[in-house]
Structures are given as structure tokens and as C-alpha cells.
């Protein structure tokens, strides 16, 4: 069974701080997505990484896919209260089957 | 336009009722998904349709019955549900390495 473990599970930080969220697995994925979800809403796709070692930036968010395509990280620079939410990674094992990570709840205090 | 719509937004049903959840996308995506999400947990894959054919059924009980009438529509028929089936039901559509989620249907089984 493929598992995606995220760490930390919870994170509460002050506005302006930096943070990194990790997504780890023992399995290789064809691609990995990062989502942010607000309470009672569907996840919103932030980025997809496909190539081992790939780095993508989305404003203050930096995403990296591990060289072996088993892990990924999300780094937020100068966090803002609007970044608050549940961050989910999801790995694609091929043939449309996505496995979601355990989730990281981020709260950014003003 | 990356919009996936779901109706209804909220649904309360008794254990003997029959109801249906509906999902629609007009992005031309050929894969459509149903996920179940319990409170404070990540989404769990239920069904995947690829080119209007059921390609993945994650051992979901038969009281959940999916249907894909055409490439834009996806239904989830519900019958004889249990209180533990109460959850947020998410529809998604995708192409390549990306998935786009709808806002979800909050289902309560009484």
C-alpha cells in the first residue's frame, strides 16, 4: 500500500516567518501535486511536479520534487494570514490513481 | 476555466432514502473522480472514470453507485446509507498530471 506522510501535521506561526512542509513516501510517483484546502471547500491545485529534482515557484511558495521522485517539499517565504489552510500533497502512481498525503494544517497569525 | 460544479452543496438523508449527487465539468477532461473526505482527514479515492468507463473502484460498498452519462457529467447514486457515510463528497476532473476539484457536497445521514 502506498502511503504519503506529511510533516509537520500542524504548524502555527507568526506572519512574516518562513516554513517548510514535507511529503515523504517509500514509493515512486509519476507526478506529485500540492493542494490547499479551506474548511468545507474542495482542494485547490497549487502546482504539479513531474521530473525528479524539479523546482517550481509560485510567488512566495517554492515546491521541490525529490531526485528519486519519492518525496517533495513546500517552502513558504514570509507567510501571510491568507496562507492559512490545509496543505495536501497527492502522488500519482499512474493510471489516474491519486494517493493523498496525511495533510498539514497551517495557521498564520497576524 | 477550471471549474467543476457539484450539486447539491448540502444534503441530509435518512438511511432508507435514495438520493443522487451530481458533478459537471466543461474542460474536456477525460478522467472524472469521486472522493470521500471525513473531518480532519485527507480525501480518499472512491471511483475513477476514464473516457466514460469505470476504471477504478476502490472497494466501495454497493450502496454507492457511480454513473457517467457523458463526458461532462458524473453522478453518485446513494441508497441505504449508514450514519458513518456522513462526509464531504468531492468530485474532480483531470487531464494529464492535474486534477481540479469541485466545492463538494456535505452529506449527513440521519
PDB file of C-alpha atoms in Angstrom:
ATOM      1  CA  UNK A   1       0.000   0.000   0.000  1.00  0.00           C
ATOM      2  CA  UNK A   2       1.345   3.385  -0.992  1.00  0.00           C
ATOM      3  CA  UNK A   3       1.463   5.990   1.765  1.00  0.00           C
ATOM      4  CA  UNK A   4       2.351   9.651   1.737  1.00  0.00           C
ATOM      5  CA  UNK A   5       3.362  11.040   5.113  1.00  0.00           C
ATOM      6  CA  UNK A   6       3.355  14.784   5.633  1.00  0.00           C
ATOM      7  CA  UNK A   7       5.177  16.653   8.347  1.00  0.00           C
ATOM      8  CA  UNK A   8       4.508  18.552  10.396  1.00  0.00           C
ATOM      9  CA  UNK A   9       0.833  17.733  10.967  1.00  0.00           C
ATOM     10  CA  UNK A  10       0.146  21.147  12.489  1.00  0.00           C
ATOM     11  CA  UNK A  11       2.000  24.431  12.270  1.00  0.00           C
ATOM     12  CA  UNK A  12       1.155  27.741  13.889  1.00  0.00           C
ATOM     13  CA  UNK A  13       3.480  30.616  13.031  1.00  0.00           C
ATOM     14  CA  UNK A  14       3.612  34.398  13.070  1.00  0.00           C
ATOM     15  CA  UNK A  15       3.146  36.485   9.958  1.00  0.00           C
ATOM     16  CA  UNK A  16       6.451  37.017   8.172  1.00  0.00           C
ATOM     17  CA  UNK A  17       8.045  33.719   9.228  1.00  0.00           C
ATOM     18  CA  UNK A  18       9.260  31.070   6.800  1.00  0.00           C
ATOM     19  CA  UNK A  19       8.197  27.422   6.866  1.00  0.00           C
ATOM     20  CA  UNK A  20       8.703  24.119   5.085  1.00  0.00           C
ATOM     21  CA  UNK A  21       6.253  21.242   4.754  1.00  0.00           C
ATOM     22  CA  UNK A  22       7.483  17.776   3.805  1.00  0.00           C
ATOM     23  CA  UNK A  23       5.774  14.964   1.919  1.00  0.00           C
ATOM     24  CA  UNK A  24       7.530  11.591   2.063  1.00  0.00           C
ATOM     25  CA  UNK A  25       6.922   8.113   0.702  1.00  0.00           C
ATOM     26  CA  UNK A  26       8.782   4.886   0.104  1.00  0.00           C
ATOM     27  CA  UNK A  27       7.097   4.641  -3.311  1.00  0.00           C
ATOM     28  CA  UNK A  28       7.997   6.305  -6.586  1.00  0.00           C
ATOM     29  CA  UNK A  29       5.370   8.557  -8.150  1.00  0.00           C
ATOM     30  CA  UNK A  30       4.907   9.622 -11.752  1.00  0.00           C
ATOM     31  CA  UNK A  31       3.979  13.085 -10.551  1.00  0.00           C
ATOM     32  CA  UNK A  32       3.120  14.878  -7.355  1.00  0.00           C
ATOM     33  CA  UNK A  33       0.615  17.646  -6.761  1.00  0.00           C
ATOM     34  CA  UNK A  34       0.226  20.160  -3.955  1.00  0.00           C
ATOM     35  CA  UNK A  35      -3.194  21.489  -2.947  1.00  0.00           C
ATOM     36  CA  UNK A  36      -4.551  23.952  -0.408  1.00  0.00           C
ATOM     37  CA  UNK A  37      -7.976  23.351   1.087  1.00  0.00           C
ATOM     38  CA  UNK A  38     -10.201  25.708   3.056  1.00  0.00           C
ATOM     39  CA  UNK A  39     -12.775  24.288   5.530  1.00  0.00           C
ATOM     40  CA  UNK A  40     -15.846  22.903   3.743  1.00  0.00           C
ATOM     41  CA  UNK A  41     -14.386  23.512   0.275  1.00  0.00           C
ATOM     42  CA  UNK A  42     -12.644  21.366  -2.320  1.00  0.00           C
ATOM     43  CA  UNK A  43      -8.847  21.288  -2.588  1.00  0.00           C
ATOM     44  CA  UNK A  44      -7.351  23.881  -4.936  1.00  0.00           C
ATOM     45  CA  UNK A  45      -4.433  22.751  -7.104  1.00  0.00           C
ATOM     46  CA  UNK A  46      -1.287  24.808  -6.461  1.00  0.00           C
ATOM     47  CA  UNK A  47       1.323  23.004  -8.548  1.00  0.00           C
ATOM     48  CA  UNK A  48       2.272  19.732 -10.218  1.00  0.00           C
ATOM     49  CA  UNK A  49       5.867  18.456 -10.285  1.00  0.00           C
ATOM     50  CA  UNK A  50       6.865  15.703 -12.655  1.00  0.00           C
ATOM     51  CA  UNK A  51      10.633  15.498 -13.068  1.00  0.00           C
ATOM     52  CA  UNK A  52      12.979  14.317 -10.295  1.00  0.00           C
ATOM     53  CA  UNK A  53      14.779  17.317  -8.793  1.00  0.00           C
ATOM     54  CA  UNK A  54      12.307  19.766 -10.311  1.00  0.00           C
ATOM     55  CA  UNK A  55      11.776  23.092  -8.534  1.00  0.00           C
ATOM     56  CA  UNK A  56       8.745  25.295  -9.178  1.00  0.00           C
ATOM     57  CA  UNK A  57       7.923  28.684  -7.726  1.00  0.00           C
ATOM     58  CA  UNK A  58       4.523  30.257  -7.254  1.00  0.00           C
ATOM     59  CA  UNK A  59       5.011  33.748  -5.790  1.00  0.00           C
ATOM     60  CA  UNK A  60       6.209  33.096  -2.192  1.00  0.00           C
ATOM     61  CA  UNK A  61       5.772  29.310  -2.485  1.00  0.00           C
ATOM     62  CA  UNK A  62       8.600  27.051  -3.661  1.00  0.00           C
ATOM     63  CA  UNK A  63       7.957  23.396  -4.467  1.00  0.00           C
ATOM     64  CA  UNK A  64      10.599  20.719  -4.960  1.00  0.00           C
ATOM     65  CA  UNK A  65      10.320  17.129  -6.155  1.00  0.00           C
ATOM     66  CA  UNK A  66      12.947  14.744  -4.811  1.00  0.00           C
ATOM     67  CA  UNK A  67      15.533  13.330  -7.183  1.00  0.00           C
ATOM     68  CA  UNK A  68      14.098   9.819  -6.757  1.00  0.00           C
ATOM     69  CA  UNK A  69      10.500  11.072  -7.118  1.00  0.00           C
ATOM     70  CA  UNK A  70       9.568   9.682  -3.682  1.00  0.00           C
ATOM     71  CA  UNK A  71       9.318  12.924  -1.750  1.00  0.00           C
ATOM     72  CA  UNK A  72       8.552  16.602  -2.086  1.00  0.00           C
ATOM     73  CA  UNK A  73       8.694  19.809  -0.090  1.00  0.00           C
ATOM     74  CA  UNK A  74       6.775  23.068   0.003  1.00  0.00           C
ATOM     75  CA  UNK A  75       8.548  26.148   1.317  1.00  0.00           C
ATOM     76  CA  UNK A  76       6.643  29.362   2.094  1.00  0.00           C
ATOM     77  CA  UNK A  77       8.597  32.590   2.475  1.00  0.00           C
ATOM     78  CA  UNK A  78       7.242  35.402   4.633  1.00  0.00           C
ATOM     79  CA  UNK A  79       3.967  33.672   5.444  1.00  0.00           C
ATOM     80  CA  UNK A  80       0.785  35.733   5.484  1.00  0.00           C
ATOM     81  CA  UNK A  81      -2.591  35.095   7.205  1.00  0.00           C
ATOM     82  CA  UNK A  82      -4.045  34.316   3.752  1.00  0.00           C
ATOM     83  CA  UNK A  83      -1.761  31.270   3.590  1.00  0.00           C
ATOM     84  CA  UNK A  84      -3.750  29.638   6.411  1.00  0.00           C
ATOM     85  CA  UNK A  85      -5.306  26.334   5.378  1.00  0.00           C
ATOM     86  CA  UNK A  86      -4.828  22.606   4.966  1.00  0.00           C
ATOM     87  CA  UNK A  87      -1.957  21.734   2.639  1.00  0.00           C
ATOM     88  CA  UNK A  88      -2.162  18.369   0.915  1.00  0.00           C
ATOM     89  CA  UNK A  89       0.279  16.562  -1.322  1.00  0.00           C
ATOM     90  CA  UNK A  90      -1.011  13.886  -3.693  1.00  0.00           C
ATOM     91  CA  UNK A  91       1.014  11.344  -5.626  1.00  0.00           C
ATOM     92  CA  UNK A  92       0.022   9.829  -8.917  1.00  0.00           C
ATOM     93  CA  UNK A  93       1.010   6.184  -9.215  1.00  0.00           C
ATOM     94  CA  UNK A  94      -0.091   6.118 -12.837  1.00  0.00           C
ATOM     95  CA  UNK A  95      -3.434   5.279 -14.491  1.00  0.00           C
ATOM     96  CA  UNK A  96      -5.270   8.166 -12.784  1.00  0.00           C
ATOM     97  CA  UNK A  97      -4.929   6.790  -9.242  1.00  0.00           C
ATOM     98  CA  UNK A  98      -4.010   9.566  -6.795  1.00  0.00           C
ATOM     99  CA  UNK A  99      -2.954   8.962  -3.191  1.00  0.00           C
ATOM    100  CA  UNK A 100      -3.275  11.909  -0.820  1.00  0.00           C
ATOM    101  CA  UNK A 101      -0.849  12.732   1.951  1.00  0.00           C
ATOM    102  CA  UNK A 102      -1.876  12.975   5.592  1.00  0.00           C
ATOM    103  CA  UNK A 103      -2.130  16.774   5.420  1.00  0.00           C
ATOM    104  CA  UNK A 104      -0.530  19.758   7.168  1.00  0.00           C
ATOM    105  CA  UNK A 105      -2.722  22.328   8.897  1.00  0.00           C
ATOM    106  CA  UNK A 106      -1.115  25.756   8.766  1.00  0.00           C
ATOM    107  CA  UNK A 107      -2.231  28.746  10.769  1.00  0.00           C
ATOM    108  CA  UNK A 108      -0.537  32.081  10.207  1.00  0.00           C
ATOM    109  CA  UNK A 109      -1.180  34.624  12.949  1.00  0.00           C
ATOM    110  CA  UNK A 110      -1.299  38.337  12.163  1.00  0.00           C
TER     111      UNK A 110
ATOM    112  CA  UNK B   1     -11.861  27.961 -16.911  1.00  0.00           C
ATOM    113  CA  UNK B   2     -11.043  25.224 -14.388  1.00  0.00           C
ATOM    114  CA  UNK B   3     -14.470  24.966 -12.805  1.00  0.00           C
ATOM    115  CA  UNK B   4     -16.069  21.784 -11.571  1.00  0.00           C
ATOM    116  CA  UNK B   5     -19.589  22.213 -10.214  1.00  0.00           C
ATOM    117  CA  UNK B   6     -21.348  19.976  -7.719  1.00  0.00           C
ATOM    118  CA  UNK B   7     -24.957  19.843  -6.579  1.00  0.00           C
ATOM    119  CA  UNK B   8     -26.371  19.912  -4.026  1.00  0.00           C
ATOM    120  CA  UNK B   9     -23.989  21.729  -1.690  1.00  0.00           C
ATOM    121  CA  UNK B  10     -25.615  20.168   1.368  1.00  0.00           C
ATOM    122  CA  UNK B  11     -27.738  17.017   1.676  1.00  0.00           C
ATOM    123  CA  UNK B  12     -29.427  15.428   4.666  1.00  0.00           C
ATOM    124  CA  UNK B  13     -30.908  11.990   4.103  1.00  0.00           C
ATOM    125  CA  UNK B  14     -32.341   9.151   6.127  1.00  0.00           C
ATOM    126  CA  UNK B  15     -30.957   5.648   5.992  1.00  0.00           C
ATOM    127  CA  UNK B  16     -33.851   4.441   3.810  1.00  0.00           C
ATOM    128  CA  UNK B  17     -33.675   7.282   1.296  1.00  0.00           C
ATOM    129  CA  UNK B  18     -32.358   7.247  -2.255  1.00  0.00           C
ATOM    130  CA  UNK B  19     -30.553  10.367  -3.431  1.00  0.00           C
ATOM    131  CA  UNK B  20     -28.014  11.378  -6.073  1.00  0.00           C
ATOM    132  CA  UNK B  21     -25.033  13.697  -6.136  1.00  0.00           C
ATOM    133  CA  UNK B  22     -24.208  15.454  -9.388  1.00  0.00           C
ATOM    134  CA  UNK B  23     -20.972  16.760 -10.841  1.00  0.00           C
ATOM    135  CA  UNK B  24     -20.303  18.650 -14.073  1.00  0.00           C
ATOM    136  CA  UNK B  25     -17.207  19.886 -15.894  1.00  0.00           C
ATOM    137  CA  UNK B  26     -16.771  21.574 -19.266  1.00  0.00           C
ATOM    138  CA  UNK B  27     -12.998  21.469 -19.546  1.00  0.00           C
ATOM    139  CA  UNK B  28     -12.974  18.467 -21.874  1.00  0.00           C
ATOM    140  CA  UNK B  29     -11.227  16.348 -19.252  1.00  0.00           C
ATOM    141  CA  UNK B  30     -11.478  12.625 -19.877  1.00  0.00           C
ATOM    142  CA  UNK B  31     -10.983  11.460 -16.292  1.00  0.00           C
ATOM    143  CA  UNK B  32     -13.508  12.100 -13.534  1.00  0.00           C
ATOM    144  CA  UNK B  33     -13.284  11.117  -9.885  1.00  0.00           C
ATOM    145  CA  UNK B  34     -15.311  10.704  -6.720  1.00  0.00           C
ATOM    146  CA  UNK B  35     -13.586  11.149  -3.367  1.00  0.00           C
ATOM    147  CA  UNK B  36     -14.870  10.918   0.195  1.00  0.00           C
ATOM    148  CA  UNK B  37     -13.410  13.149   2.885  1.00  0.00           C
ATOM    149  CA  UNK B  38     -14.102  12.737   6.593  1.00  0.00           C
ATOM    150  CA  UNK B  39     -13.463  15.578   9.003  1.00  0.00           C
ATOM    151  CA  UNK B  40      -9.778  16.375   9.534  1.00  0.00           C
ATOM    152  CA  UNK B  41      -8.717  13.618   7.111  1.00  0.00           C
ATOM    153  CA  UNK B  42      -7.375  13.715   3.549  1.00  0.00           C
ATOM    154  CA  UNK B  43      -9.639  12.802   0.610  1.00  0.00           C
ATOM    155  CA  UNK B  44      -9.984   9.082  -0.106  1.00  0.00           C
ATOM    156  CA  UNK B  45     -10.432   7.912  -3.671  1.00  0.00           C
ATOM    157  CA  UNK B  46     -13.704   6.076  -4.346  1.00  0.00           C
ATOM    158  CA  UNK B  47     -14.153   5.807  -8.129  1.00  0.00           C
ATOM    159  CA  UNK B  48     -12.395   6.855 -11.323  1.00  0.00           C
ATOM    160  CA  UNK B  49     -13.968   7.125 -14.751  1.00  0.00           C
ATOM    161  CA  UNK B  50     -11.736   7.279 -17.780  1.00  0.00           C
ATOM    162  CA  UNK B  51     -13.338   8.053 -21.135  1.00  0.00           C
ATOM    163  CA  UNK B  52     -16.750   7.449 -19.539  1.00  0.00           C
ATOM    164  CA  UNK B  53     -15.819   3.940 -18.393  1.00  0.00           C
ATOM    165  CA  UNK B  54     -15.323   2.925 -14.766  1.00  0.00           C
ATOM    166  CA  UNK B  55     -11.619   2.228 -14.433  1.00  0.00           C
ATOM    167  CA  UNK B  56     -11.098   2.196 -10.664  1.00  0.00           C
ATOM    168  CA  UNK B  57     -13.426   1.138  -7.851  1.00  0.00           C
ATOM    169  CA  UNK B  58     -11.628   1.286  -4.514  1.00  0.00           C
ATOM    170  CA  UNK B  59     -13.722  -1.497  -2.931  1.00  0.00           C
ATOM    171  CA  UNK B  60     -16.560   0.912  -2.240  1.00  0.00           C
ATOM    172  CA  UNK B  61     -19.766  -0.614  -0.752  1.00  0.00           C
ATOM    173  CA  UNK B  62     -22.552  -1.196  -3.261  1.00  0.00           C
ATOM    174  CA  UNK B  63     -24.782   1.369  -1.527  1.00  0.00           C
ATOM    175  CA  UNK B  64     -22.708   3.879  -3.534  1.00  0.00           C
ATOM    176  CA  UNK B  65     -23.321   3.566  -7.263  1.00  0.00           C
ATOM    177  CA  UNK B  66     -21.464   5.812  -9.734  1.00  0.00           C
ATOM    178  CA  UNK B  67     -22.681   6.731 -13.193  1.00  0.00           C
ATOM    179  CA  UNK B  68     -21.092   8.673 -16.027  1.00  0.00           C
ATOM    180  CA  UNK B  69     -23.864   9.572 -18.523  1.00  0.00           C
ATOM    181  CA  UNK B  70     -21.475  11.530 -20.769  1.00  0.00           C
ATOM    182  CA  UNK B  71     -18.017  13.063 -20.763  1.00  0.00           C
ATOM    183  CA  UNK B  72     -19.169  16.147 -18.823  1.00  0.00           C
ATOM    184  CA  UNK B  73     -21.345  14.586 -16.154  1.00  0.00           C
ATOM    185  CA  UNK B  74     -20.736  12.304 -13.210  1.00  0.00           C
ATOM    186  CA  UNK B  75     -23.361  11.097 -10.744  1.00  0.00           C
ATOM    187  CA  UNK B  76     -23.145   9.250  -7.459  1.00  0.00           C
ATOM    188  CA  UNK B  77     -26.326   7.399  -6.539  1.00  0.00           C
ATOM    189  CA  UNK B  78     -26.854   6.781  -2.825  1.00  0.00           C
ATOM    190  CA  UNK B  79     -29.100   4.166  -1.275  1.00  0.00           C
ATOM    191  CA  UNK B  80     -29.450   2.723   2.227  1.00  0.00           C
ATOM    192  CA  UNK B  81     -26.542   4.714   3.597  1.00  0.00           C
ATOM    193  CA  UNK B  82     -25.264   4.481   7.156  1.00  0.00           C
ATOM    194  CA  UNK B  83     -24.548   7.363   9.549  1.00  0.00           C
ATOM    195  CA  UNK B  84     -20.804   6.673   9.154  1.00  0.00           C
ATOM    196  CA  UNK B  85     -21.163   7.603   5.467  1.00  0.00           C
ATOM    197  CA  UNK B  86     -21.631  11.228   6.510  1.00  0.00           C
ATOM    198  CA  UNK B  87     -18.760  13.150   4.931  1.00  0.00           C
ATOM    199  CA  UNK B  88     -17.776  15.713   2.295  1.00  0.00           C
ATOM    200  CA  UNK B  89     -18.060  14.115  -1.140  1.00  0.00           C
ATOM    201  CA  UNK B  90     -15.725  15.644  -3.682  1.00  0.00           C
ATOM    202  CA  UNK B  91     -15.813  15.354  -7.448  1.00  0.00           C
ATOM    203  CA  UNK B  92     -12.757  16.078  -9.563  1.00  0.00           C
ATOM    204  CA  UNK B  93     -11.850  16.032 -13.221  1.00  0.00           C
ATOM    205  CA  UNK B  94      -8.408  15.764 -14.708  1.00  0.00           C
ATOM    206  CA  UNK B  95      -6.181  15.531 -17.710  1.00  0.00           C
ATOM    207  CA  UNK B  96      -2.534  14.509 -17.712  1.00  0.00           C
ATOM    208  CA  UNK B  97      -0.981  15.196 -14.317  1.00  0.00           C
ATOM    209  CA  UNK B  98      -3.604  17.558 -12.950  1.00  0.00           C
ATOM    210  CA  UNK B  99      -6.889  17.289 -11.083  1.00  0.00           C
ATOM    211  CA  UNK B 100      -9.416  20.024 -10.439  1.00  0.00           C
ATOM    212  CA  UNK B 101     -11.890  19.659  -7.622  1.00  0.00           C
ATOM    213  CA  UNK B 102     -15.429  20.853  -7.167  1.00  0.00           C
ATOM    214  CA  UNK B 103     -16.601  22.516  -3.935  1.00  0.00           C
ATOM    215  CA  UNK B 104     -18.043  19.260  -2.599  1.00  0.00           C
ATOM    216  CA  UNK B 105     -21.376  18.058  -1.241  1.00  0.00           C
ATOM    217  CA  UNK B 106     -21.679  17.931   2.547  1.00  0.00           C
ATOM    218  CA  UNK B 107     -23.712  14.763   3.212  1.00  0.00           C
ATOM    219  CA  UNK B 108     -25.334  13.987   6.551  1.00  0.00           C
ATOM    220  CA  UNK B 109     -27.020  10.606   7.047  1.00  0.00           C
ATOM    221  CA  UNK B 110     -29.525  10.519   9.913  1.00  0.00           C
TER     222      UNK B 110
END
